[in-house]
């Protein structure tokens, strides 16, 4: 039985900052951010959106009256959790009006958690072929103003339905994993911004890619030449390019150029949004599927997932018949087209207006945000989630 991605959509809030202007404001050459880091725009997250509302705004696009009652498991990957105890998946289950007799769980392992969710979902469907699983990855990537990590911020959510006989991508066996206890990036409980050793994290990312790809090729006796494209978790788009270039000597020149060409399609959306943490690899997937003109059903795509701390996984998935129709390109492009640019000072104000992690009541700027799901504030230590009828 084939199991994989049946539907997939993406959400990022309406605001962005232009990276050439941010570079100028930080007294850097624009080329450093545009080429050296590989980012053109960066999503700015208002205080009306958090991991839960962004996930709801993504998932709402793929849930309808036909599939709502078939969903029996919600797996929510995030490292921007809003509670140390209660799962973000429960808020999501409620906002999306899913059935009550289902399982809803939050998963954490930095940017890797959505991939973990997809693999767990696949095994769940193999055991229960009629079931559909909602898997989401939703995060806000924050390093702080005037930090080295600032040009690699971003945020948003990707939601997908994993089912039998998927319309878009069938996930193949096996995967290759590598886990090691390293301190390249983490976020202590008291912090809203990540602590990062940027250069070390970038080296480890490449090392984990090398190890998992090699392990995958050994296990499956396959070669890079079997893949139409290799796509990556993109903390910044140059990172994926560096990783890809590090293995191109494993294939011939013609195929190396093909992989480089497909990689360019896969980074178009991330260039415009920045790091999505858990959802990032799957934004690369959307970008490839929407923008590449070379894809055909039956072709295989390699996916590299990396979550700091760290865990890496390399796996392969096969494009299904009519995947182009199922992808709904127009709606995905529209999320990015319908955005507004902020000036640098507007971005800094929005960045600094996040709801504080205290027990005080708080009211967000909800008049600004027209998204269907939003955070109205906090009262009596409870987050106030709202669903707007649109
Ligand atoms: P930095 O030190 O400011 O940048 O931080 P740099 O000086 O290394 O420059 C960056 C690149 O720009 C270099 O290219 C320069 O040569 C180039 P490279 O040597 O890397 O190929 N450059 C220029 N290019 C063209 N024109 C110019 C120019 N000037 C310079 N004029 C760093 C960069 C990425 C380290 C920083 O932004 C950072 O710490 N980011 C956060 C950490 C990160 O994203 N790590 C990635 C791997 S870890 C990961 O993926 C997991 C993560 O998503 C978290 C999770 O799992 O939850 C982060």
Tab-separated table of C-alpha atoms and ligand atoms in Angstrom:
chain	number	residue	atom	x	y	z
A	1	UNK	CA	0.000	0.000	0.000
A	2	UNK	CA	1.264	3.489	-0.871
A	3	UNK	CA	1.158	6.056	1.948
A	4	UNK	CA	2.173	9.694	1.749
A	5	UNK	CA	1.179	13.318	1.231
A	6	UNK	CA	-2.376	13.658	-0.051
A	7	UNK	CA	-2.818	17.415	0.475
A	8	UNK	CA	-0.407	20.178	1.529
A	9	UNK	CA	-0.738	23.936	2.098
A	10	UNK	CA	1.228	26.743	3.646
A	11	UNK	CA	0.557	29.910	5.644
A	12	UNK	CA	2.728	32.845	6.564
A	13	UNK	CA	1.481	36.178	7.946
A	14	UNK	CA	0.931	39.186	5.685
A	15	UNK	CA	4.059	41.182	6.523
A	16	UNK	CA	7.651	41.034	5.364
A	17	UNK	CA	10.843	43.035	5.447
A	18	UNK	CA	13.088	43.523	2.408
A	19	UNK	CA	16.514	41.968	2.994
A	20	UNK	CA	18.501	44.517	0.954
A	21	UNK	CA	17.007	47.282	3.143
A	22	UNK	CA	17.662	45.273	6.327
A	23	UNK	CA	21.295	44.789	5.251
A	24	UNK	CA	21.706	48.540	4.739
A	25	UNK	CA	20.170	49.268	8.155
A	26	UNK	CA	22.648	46.803	9.726
A	27	UNK	CA	25.629	48.361	7.833
A	28	UNK	CA	26.162	45.186	5.786
A	29	UNK	CA	26.577	44.826	2.009
A	30	UNK	CA	23.168	43.799	0.518
A	31	UNK	CA	25.081	41.031	-1.316
A	32	UNK	CA	25.775	39.353	2.023
A	33	UNK	CA	22.072	38.829	2.759
A	34	UNK	CA	20.873	38.363	-0.847
A	35	UNK	CA	23.654	36.031	-2.062
A	36	UNK	CA	25.841	35.070	0.924
A	37	UNK	CA	22.817	34.075	3.063
A	38	UNK	CA	20.468	33.691	0.070
A	39	UNK	CA	17.397	35.539	1.360
A	40	UNK	CA	15.366	38.260	-0.437
A	41	UNK	CA	12.488	38.849	2.022
A	42	UNK	CA	11.768	37.784	5.592
A	43	UNK	CA	8.355	37.100	7.110
A	44	UNK	CA	7.539	39.274	10.135
A	45	UNK	CA	5.170	37.716	12.657
A	46	UNK	CA	2.633	39.997	14.405
A	47	UNK	CA	1.518	39.415	18.002
A	48	UNK	CA	-1.823	38.139	16.655
A	49	UNK	CA	-0.120	34.992	15.300
A	50	UNK	CA	1.609	32.185	17.170
A	51	UNK	CA	2.406	28.556	16.393
A	52	UNK	CA	-1.225	27.536	16.996
A	53	UNK	CA	-2.939	30.180	14.848
A	54	UNK	CA	-0.456	29.825	11.973
A	55	UNK	CA	-1.002	26.055	12.006
A	56	UNK	CA	-4.771	26.594	11.992
A	57	UNK	CA	-4.503	29.070	9.082
A	58	UNK	CA	-2.481	26.492	7.091
A	59	UNK	CA	-4.529	23.415	8.019
A	60	UNK	CA	-7.899	25.077	7.446
A	61	UNK	CA	-7.040	25.209	3.714
A	62	UNK	CA	-6.876	21.394	3.447
A	63	UNK	CA	-9.721	20.369	5.742
A	64	UNK	CA	-13.237	20.193	4.421
A	65	UNK	CA	-16.489	18.389	5.142
A	66	UNK	CA	-15.278	15.381	3.098
A	67	UNK	CA	-12.112	14.657	5.085
A	68	UNK	CA	-12.791	16.258	8.521
A	69	UNK	CA	-14.345	13.116	9.995
A	70	UNK	CA	-11.651	10.793	8.604
A	71	UNK	CA	-8.891	12.535	10.571
A	72	UNK	CA	-8.169	10.442	13.673
A	73	UNK	CA	-4.701	11.724	14.588
A	74	UNK	CA	-3.198	15.236	14.768
A	75	UNK	CA	0.603	15.505	15.048
A	76	UNK	CA	1.872	19.043	15.678
A	77	UNK	CA	5.615	19.637	15.201
A	78	UNK	CA	6.864	22.841	16.774
A	79	UNK	CA	9.715	24.359	18.729
A	80	UNK	CA	7.672	27.531	19.381
A	81	UNK	CA	5.334	25.818	21.858
A	82	UNK	CA	2.987	28.069	23.802
A	83	UNK	CA	2.728	25.892	26.894
A	84	UNK	CA	5.117	23.560	28.707
A	85	UNK	CA	2.365	21.068	29.394
A	86	UNK	CA	-0.693	21.353	27.170
A	87	UNK	CA	-0.190	20.329	23.574
A	88	UNK	CA	-0.642	22.871	20.762
A	89	UNK	CA	-2.414	20.036	18.896
A	90	UNK	CA	-5.384	20.241	21.305
A	91	UNK	CA	-5.934	23.944	20.551
A	92	UNK	CA	-5.681	23.092	16.851
A	93	UNK	CA	-8.159	20.223	17.106
A	94	UNK	CA	-10.633	22.622	18.728
A	95	UNK	CA	-10.104	25.536	16.304
A	96	UNK	CA	-10.535	23.246	13.279
A	97	UNK	CA	-13.645	21.611	14.783
A	98	UNK	CA	-12.190	18.112	14.409
A	99	UNK	CA	-13.813	15.051	15.984
A	100	UNK	CA	-13.366	14.553	19.728
A	101	UNK	CA	-12.580	10.809	19.517
A	102	UNK	CA	-9.101	11.380	18.083
A	103	UNK	CA	-5.489	11.608	19.306
A	104	UNK	CA	-3.769	15.034	19.297
A	105	UNK	CA	-0.109	15.324	20.268
A	106	UNK	CA	2.721	17.873	20.023
A	107	UNK	CA	6.183	16.698	18.913
A	108	UNK	CA	9.503	18.399	19.600
A	109	UNK	CA	12.990	17.976	18.153
A	110	UNK	CA	13.869	21.412	16.759
A	111	UNK	CA	13.276	21.633	12.994
A	112	UNK	CA	13.081	17.846	12.652
A	113	UNK	CA	9.726	17.407	14.460
A	114	UNK	CA	7.478	17.687	11.400
A	115	UNK	CA	9.429	14.928	9.642
A	116	UNK	CA	9.045	12.776	12.760
A	117	UNK	CA	5.302	13.500	12.555
A	118	UNK	CA	5.148	12.470	8.890
A	119	UNK	CA	6.926	9.166	9.549
A	120	UNK	CA	4.737	8.399	12.588
A	121	UNK	CA	1.679	9.278	10.510
A	122	UNK	CA	2.818	6.928	7.751
A	123	UNK	CA	3.117	4.036	10.218
A	124	UNK	CA	-0.302	4.899	11.676
A	125	UNK	CA	-1.906	4.764	8.217
A	126	UNK	CA	-0.134	1.485	7.407
A	127	UNK	CA	-1.775	0.043	10.543
A	128	UNK	CA	-5.153	1.760	9.903
A	129	UNK	CA	-5.523	2.230	6.128
A	130	UNK	CA	-8.805	4.174	6.297
A	131	UNK	CA	-7.406	6.849	8.574
A	132	UNK	CA	-6.124	10.292	7.596
A	133	UNK	CA	-3.548	12.097	9.724
A	134	UNK	CA	-3.188	15.861	9.976
A	135	UNK	CA	0.514	16.740	10.356
A	136	UNK	CA	1.569	20.359	10.872
A	137	UNK	CA	4.843	22.183	11.407
A	138	UNK	CA	4.491	25.730	12.714
A	139	UNK	CA	7.138	28.072	14.097
A	140	UNK	CA	8.506	31.550	14.559
A	141	UNK	CA	12.277	31.743	13.966
A	142	UNK	CA	13.638	34.486	16.259
A	143	UNK	CA	17.269	35.326	17.009
A	144	UNK	CA	16.909	39.019	17.939
A	145	UNK	CA	17.469	42.391	16.319
A	146	UNK	CA	21.099	43.227	15.445
A	147	UNK	CA	22.265	39.602	15.891
A	148	UNK	CA	24.171	37.470	13.354
A	149	UNK	CA	21.102	35.228	13.159
A	150	UNK	CA	18.737	38.119	12.307
A	151	UNK	CA	18.926	37.610	8.496
A	152	UNK	CA	17.918	33.963	9.046
A	153	UNK	CA	14.655	34.653	10.924
A	154	UNK	CA	11.179	34.013	9.475
A	155	UNK	CA	8.052	32.068	10.312
A	156	UNK	CA	4.963	30.259	9.117
A	157	UNK	CA	3.298	26.873	8.982
A	158	UNK	CA	2.905	23.932	6.618
A	159	UNK	CA	0.005	21.490	7.017
A	160	UNK	CA	-0.529	18.190	5.251
A	161	UNK	CA	-2.819	15.206	5.198
A	162	UNK	CA	-1.039	11.840	5.238
A	163	UNK	CA	-3.187	9.042	3.845
A	164	UNK	CA	-3.246	5.838	1.830
A	165	UNK	CA	-3.233	6.284	-1.975
A	166	UNK	CA	-1.850	9.820	-1.670
A	167	UNK	CA	-2.425	12.258	-4.541
A	168	UNK	CA	0.944	14.021	-4.324
A	169	UNK	CA	3.868	12.011	-2.937
A	170	UNK	CA	4.316	8.416	-1.718
A	171	UNK	CA	6.888	8.049	1.070
A	172	UNK	CA	9.342	5.207	0.437
A	173	UNK	CA	11.105	2.870	2.880
A	174	UNK	CA	13.673	3.018	4.391
A	175	UNK	CA	14.893	6.257	5.934
A	176	UNK	CA	18.404	6.933	7.189
A	177	UNK	CA	18.818	8.660	10.578
A	178	UNK	CA	21.637	10.183	12.564
A	179	UNK	CA	21.325	11.536	16.118
A	180	UNK	CA	24.048	13.137	18.257
A	181	UNK	CA	23.920	15.293	21.401
A	182	UNK	CA	25.484	18.571	20.207
A	183	UNK	CA	24.985	22.212	21.240
A	184	UNK	CA	24.661	23.996	17.893
A	185	UNK	CA	21.307	25.721	18.526
A	186	UNK	CA	18.828	25.572	21.416
A	187	UNK	CA	16.301	27.737	23.246
A	188	UNK	CA	16.363	27.573	27.055
A	189	UNK	CA	12.970	27.670	28.822
A	190	UNK	CA	13.504	31.282	29.928
A	191	UNK	CA	14.218	32.622	26.410
A	192	UNK	CA	12.078	33.684	23.463
A	193	UNK	CA	15.140	33.868	21.188
A	194	UNK	CA	17.386	30.942	20.244
A	195	UNK	CA	20.975	30.566	21.420
A	196	UNK	CA	23.099	29.551	18.442
A	197	UNK	CA	26.653	28.796	17.390
A	198	UNK	CA	25.943	29.705	13.772
A	199	UNK	CA	29.148	28.538	12.050
A	200	UNK	CA	29.238	25.262	14.022
A	201	UNK	CA	25.541	24.598	13.268
A	202	UNK	CA	26.180	25.063	9.541
A	203	UNK	CA	29.114	22.604	9.625
A	204	UNK	CA	27.089	20.029	11.584
A	205	UNK	CA	24.191	20.360	9.138
A	206	UNK	CA	26.508	19.369	6.270
A	207	UNK	CA	28.027	16.542	8.297
A	208	UNK	CA	24.568	15.147	9.167
A	209	UNK	CA	23.566	15.367	5.490
A	210	UNK	CA	26.686	13.489	4.428
A	211	UNK	CA	26.137	10.779	7.074
A	212	UNK	CA	22.427	10.207	6.372
A	213	UNK	CA	22.788	10.289	2.581
A	214	UNK	CA	25.690	7.809	2.767
A	215	UNK	CA	23.746	5.553	5.131
A	216	UNK	CA	20.699	5.744	2.832
A	217	UNK	CA	22.764	4.824	-0.223
A	218	UNK	CA	24.402	1.915	1.618
A	219	UNK	CA	21.065	0.585	2.896
A	220	UNK	CA	19.301	0.839	-0.451
A	221	UNK	CA	22.273	0.280	-2.790
A	222	UNK	CA	21.026	3.314	-4.695
A	223	UNK	CA	22.883	6.323	-6.104
A	224	UNK	CA	22.262	10.048	-6.344
A	225	UNK	CA	21.533	9.512	-10.056
A	226	UNK	CA	18.213	7.827	-9.083
A	227	UNK	CA	16.883	11.168	-7.817
A	228	UNK	CA	15.273	13.892	-9.916
A	229	UNK	CA	15.864	16.415	-7.118
A	230	UNK	CA	17.241	16.658	-3.588
A	231	UNK	CA	15.545	19.169	-1.308
A	232	UNK	CA	16.543	20.493	2.083
A	233	UNK	CA	15.515	22.021	5.360
A	234	UNK	CA	16.433	25.644	4.559
A	235	UNK	CA	17.410	27.711	7.645
A	236	UNK	CA	18.714	30.117	4.964
A	237	UNK	CA	18.748	29.104	1.347
A	238	UNK	CA	22.542	29.207	0.904
A	239	UNK	CA	22.741	26.411	3.532
A	240	UNK	CA	20.959	23.929	1.261
A	241	UNK	CA	23.114	24.970	-1.692
A	242	UNK	CA	26.299	24.368	0.319
A	243	UNK	CA	25.071	20.930	1.416
A	244	UNK	CA	24.066	19.972	-2.117
A	245	UNK	CA	27.420	21.101	-3.551
A	246	UNK	CA	29.227	18.981	-0.949
A	247	UNK	CA	27.908	15.746	-2.553
A	248	UNK	CA	27.820	16.606	-6.267
A	249	UNK	CA	31.070	14.686	-6.805
A	250	UNK	CA	28.948	11.539	-6.275
A	251	UNK	CA	27.255	11.994	-9.659
A	252	UNK	CA	28.148	12.994	-13.227
A	253	UNK	CA	28.219	16.579	-14.493
A	254	UNK	CA	24.902	16.428	-16.364
A	255	UNK	CA	23.041	15.115	-13.324
A	256	UNK	CA	24.881	17.496	-10.976
A	257	UNK	CA	23.600	20.403	-13.114
A	258	UNK	CA	20.092	18.966	-13.018
A	259	UNK	CA	20.191	18.758	-9.194
A	260	UNK	CA	21.442	22.346	-9.015
A	261	UNK	CA	18.649	23.504	-11.356
A	262	UNK	CA	15.945	21.739	-9.332
A	263	UNK	CA	17.432	23.097	-6.096
A	264	UNK	CA	16.954	26.644	-7.458
A	265	UNK	CA	13.210	25.918	-7.883
A	266	UNK	CA	13.030	24.467	-4.372
A	267	UNK	CA	14.454	27.576	-2.720
A	268	UNK	CA	12.240	30.230	-4.378
A	269	UNK	CA	9.627	30.322	-1.584
A	270	UNK	CA	12.091	30.090	1.327
A	271	UNK	CA	13.982	33.051	-0.155
A	272	UNK	CA	10.772	35.064	0.325
A	273	UNK	CA	9.892	33.867	3.839
A	274	UNK	CA	13.026	32.832	5.761
A	275	UNK	CA	13.349	29.971	8.209
A	276	UNK	CA	10.100	28.190	9.071
A	277	UNK	CA	11.934	25.757	11.396
A	278	UNK	CA	9.713	22.603	11.367
A	279	UNK	CA	7.916	23.511	8.129
A	280	UNK	CA	10.994	24.611	6.187
A	281	UNK	CA	11.768	21.361	4.325
A	282	UNK	CA	8.131	21.145	3.258
A	283	UNK	CA	8.122	24.742	2.015
A	284	UNK	CA	11.067	23.630	-0.183
A	285	UNK	CA	8.899	20.756	-1.387
A	286	UNK	CA	6.032	23.111	-2.228
A	287	UNK	CA	8.429	25.468	-3.981
A	288	UNK	CA	9.824	22.638	-6.114
A	289	UNK	CA	6.391	21.255	-6.985
A	290	UNK	CA	4.917	24.661	-7.837
A	291	UNK	CA	7.882	26.123	-9.734
A	292	UNK	CA	9.761	23.303	-11.499
A	293	UNK	CA	8.680	22.475	-15.039
A	294	UNK	CA	10.735	19.274	-15.198
A	295	UNK	CA	8.826	17.021	-12.816
A	296	UNK	CA	6.903	13.923	-13.882
A	297	UNK	CA	4.993	11.289	-11.953
A	298	UNK	CA	7.137	8.321	-10.945
A	299	UNK	CA	10.224	10.471	-10.368
A	300	UNK	CA	11.941	10.266	-6.976
A	301	UNK	CA	12.812	13.197	-4.734
A	302	UNK	CA	15.336	13.006	-1.869
A	303	UNK	CA	14.454	14.939	1.294
A	304	UNK	CA	16.943	15.984	3.982
A	305	UNK	CA	15.508	16.981	7.346
A	306	UNK	CA	17.720	18.513	10.055
A	307	UNK	CA	16.825	19.602	13.562
A	308	UNK	CA	19.527	21.123	15.730
A	309	UNK	CA	20.609	19.394	18.859
A	310	UNK	CA	20.682	17.324	16.588
A	311	UNK	CA	18.797	14.815	14.444
A	312	UNK	CA	19.010	14.287	10.687
A	313	UNK	CA	16.961	12.094	8.378
A	314	UNK	CA	17.279	11.401	4.660
A	315	UNK	CA	14.401	9.742	2.857
A	316	UNK	CA	12.943	9.444	-0.611
A	317	UNK	CA	9.419	10.008	-1.932
A	318	UNK	CA	7.851	9.336	-5.332
A	319	UNK	CA	5.706	11.786	-7.320
A	320	UNK	CA	2.191	10.471	-7.942
A	321	UNK	CA	0.013	10.668	-11.075
A	322	UNK	CA	-1.732	14.089	-11.273
A	323	UNK	CA	0.355	15.581	-8.459
A	324	UNK	CA	0.338	18.896	-10.386
A	325	UNK	CA	-3.455	19.255	-10.066
A	326	UNK	CA	-3.454	18.204	-6.403
A	327	UNK	CA	-0.858	20.813	-5.485
A	328	UNK	CA	-3.164	23.833	-6.137
A	329	UNK	CA	-0.297	26.146	-7.154
A	330	UNK	CA	-2.413	29.313	-7.495
A	331	UNK	CA	-3.519	29.338	-3.846
A	332	UNK	CA	0.019	28.691	-2.648
A	333	UNK	CA	1.511	31.544	-4.709
A	334	UNK	CA	-1.277	33.852	-3.507
A	335	UNK	CA	-0.100	33.568	0.128
A	336	UNK	CA	3.173	35.214	-0.924
A	337	UNK	CA	1.685	37.666	-3.439
A	338	UNK	CA	-0.815	39.144	-0.945
A	339	UNK	CA	1.813	40.507	1.455
A	340	UNK	CA	2.805	44.021	2.543
A	341	UNK	CA	6.302	45.364	3.021
A	342	UNK	CA	7.219	46.905	6.388
A	343	UNK	CA	9.854	49.594	6.811
A	344	UNK	CA	12.771	48.648	9.064
A	345	UNK	CA	11.339	50.634	11.981
A	346	UNK	CA	7.862	49.080	11.491
A	347	UNK	CA	9.500	45.628	11.470
A	348	UNK	CA	11.404	46.405	14.678
A	349	UNK	CA	8.216	47.613	16.372
A	350	UNK	CA	6.322	44.473	15.331
A	351	UNK	CA	9.228	42.260	16.427
A	352	UNK	CA	9.254	43.907	19.880
A	353	UNK	CA	5.477	43.765	20.384
A	354	UNK	CA	5.217	39.998	21.005
A	355	UNK	CA	2.955	38.989	23.871
A	356	UNK	CA	5.284	38.821	26.908
A	357	UNK	CA	5.762	35.481	28.683
A	358	UNK	CA	4.284	36.760	31.963
A	359	UNK	CA	0.993	36.167	33.744
A	360	UNK	CA	-0.331	39.674	32.883
A	361	UNK	CA	-3.478	40.167	30.820
A	362	UNK	CA	-2.625	41.330	27.276
A	363	UNK	CA	-4.558	42.527	24.237
A	364	UNK	CA	-3.051	42.083	20.741
A	365	UNK	CA	-3.454	44.416	17.704
A	366	UNK	CA	-6.185	42.211	16.256
A	367	UNK	CA	-7.616	44.988	14.038
A	368	UNK	CA	-4.433	44.782	11.944
A	369	UNK	CA	-4.684	41.094	11.123
A	370	UNK	CA	-7.413	39.752	8.820
A	371	UNK	CA	-6.339	36.074	9.074
A	372	UNK	CA	-9.133	33.598	9.816
A	373	UNK	CA	-7.474	32.379	13.035
A	374	UNK	CA	-5.759	34.837	15.358
A	375	UNK	CA	-4.665	35.404	18.924
A	376	UNK	CA	-6.706	38.122	20.639
A	377	UNK	CA	-4.504	38.196	23.750
A	378	UNK	CA	-4.234	36.610	27.168
A	379	UNK	CA	-6.674	36.757	30.089
A	380	UNK	CA	-6.364	34.999	33.447
A	381	UNK	CA	-3.270	33.201	32.093
A	382	UNK	CA	-5.178	31.702	29.149
A	383	UNK	CA	-4.492	32.449	25.485
A	384	UNK	CA	-7.569	33.796	23.708
A	385	UNK	CA	-7.810	32.166	20.281
A	386	UNK	CA	-10.389	33.456	17.829
A	387	UNK	CA	-11.871	32.143	14.592
A	388	UNK	CA	-13.122	34.888	12.262
A	389	UNK	CA	-16.013	33.954	9.948
A	390	UNK	CA	-14.697	34.958	6.483
B	1	LIG	P1	27.566	35.684	9.698
B	1	LIG	O1	28.738	35.354	10.525
B	1	LIG	O2	27.017	37.028	9.878
B	1	LIG	O3	27.841	35.547	8.165
B	1	LIG	O4	26.432	34.609	10.009
B	1	LIG	P2	29.197	35.253	7.365
B	1	LIG	O5	30.176	36.313	7.656
B	1	LIG	O6	29.608	33.821	7.557
B	1	LIG	O7	28.649	35.466	5.895
B	1	LIG	C1	27.672	34.628	5.386
B	1	LIG	C2	28.024	34.341	3.916
B	1	LIG	O8	27.890	35.566	3.180
B	1	LIG	C3	29.467	33.863	3.686
B	1	LIG	O9	29.406	32.900	2.662
B	1	LIG	C4	30.155	35.121	3.161
B	1	LIG	O10	31.282	34.841	2.333
B	1	LIG	C5	29.028	35.732	2.335
B	1	LIG	P3	29.885	31.378	2.946
B	1	LIG	O11	31.303	31.452	3.324
B	1	LIG	O12	29.036	30.875	4.116
B	1	LIG	O13	29.593	30.653	1.683
B	1	LIG	N1	29.185	37.172	2.035
B	1	LIG	C6	28.852	37.718	0.848
B	1	LIG	N2	28.380	37.180	-0.283
B	1	LIG	C7	28.128	38.020	-1.333
B	1	LIG	N3	28.351	39.367	-1.268
B	1	LIG	C8	28.819	39.950	-0.162
B	1	LIG	C9	29.099	39.116	0.970
B	1	LIG	N4	29.553	39.348	2.236
B	1	LIG	C10	29.597	38.142	2.866
B	1	LIG	N5	29.005	41.272	-0.110
B	1	LIG	C11	25.085	32.641	9.934
B	1	LIG	C12	25.830	33.697	9.115
B	1	LIG	C13	24.282	31.739	8.994
B	1	LIG	C14	26.106	31.789	10.688
B	1	LIG	C15	24.132	33.358	10.932
B	1	LIG	O14	23.153	34.071	10.224
B	1	LIG	C16	23.451	32.419	11.917
B	1	LIG	O15	24.007	32.114	12.978
B	1	LIG	N6	22.194	31.938	11.612
B	1	LIG	C17	21.458	31.027	12.499
B	1	LIG	C18	21.997	29.617	12.512
B	1	LIG	C19	21.636	28.811	11.281
B	1	LIG	O16	20.754	29.154	10.510
B	1	LIG	N7	22.308	27.652	11.117
B	1	LIG	C20	22.039	26.767	10.010
B	1	LIG	C21	22.302	25.306	10.307
B	1	LIG	S1	21.469	24.788	11.801
B	1	LIG	C22	19.821	24.461	11.278
B	1	LIG	O17	19.546	24.400	10.124
B	1	LIG	C23	18.801	24.302	12.352
B	1	LIG	C24	17.921	25.519	12.608
B	1	LIG	O18	16.977	25.664	11.568
B	1	LIG	C25	17.243	25.400	13.965
B	1	LIG	C26	16.467	24.141	14.295
B	1	LIG	O19	16.785	23.031	13.924
B	1	LIG	O20	15.510	24.297	15.064
B	1	LIG	C27	18.722	26.799	12.647
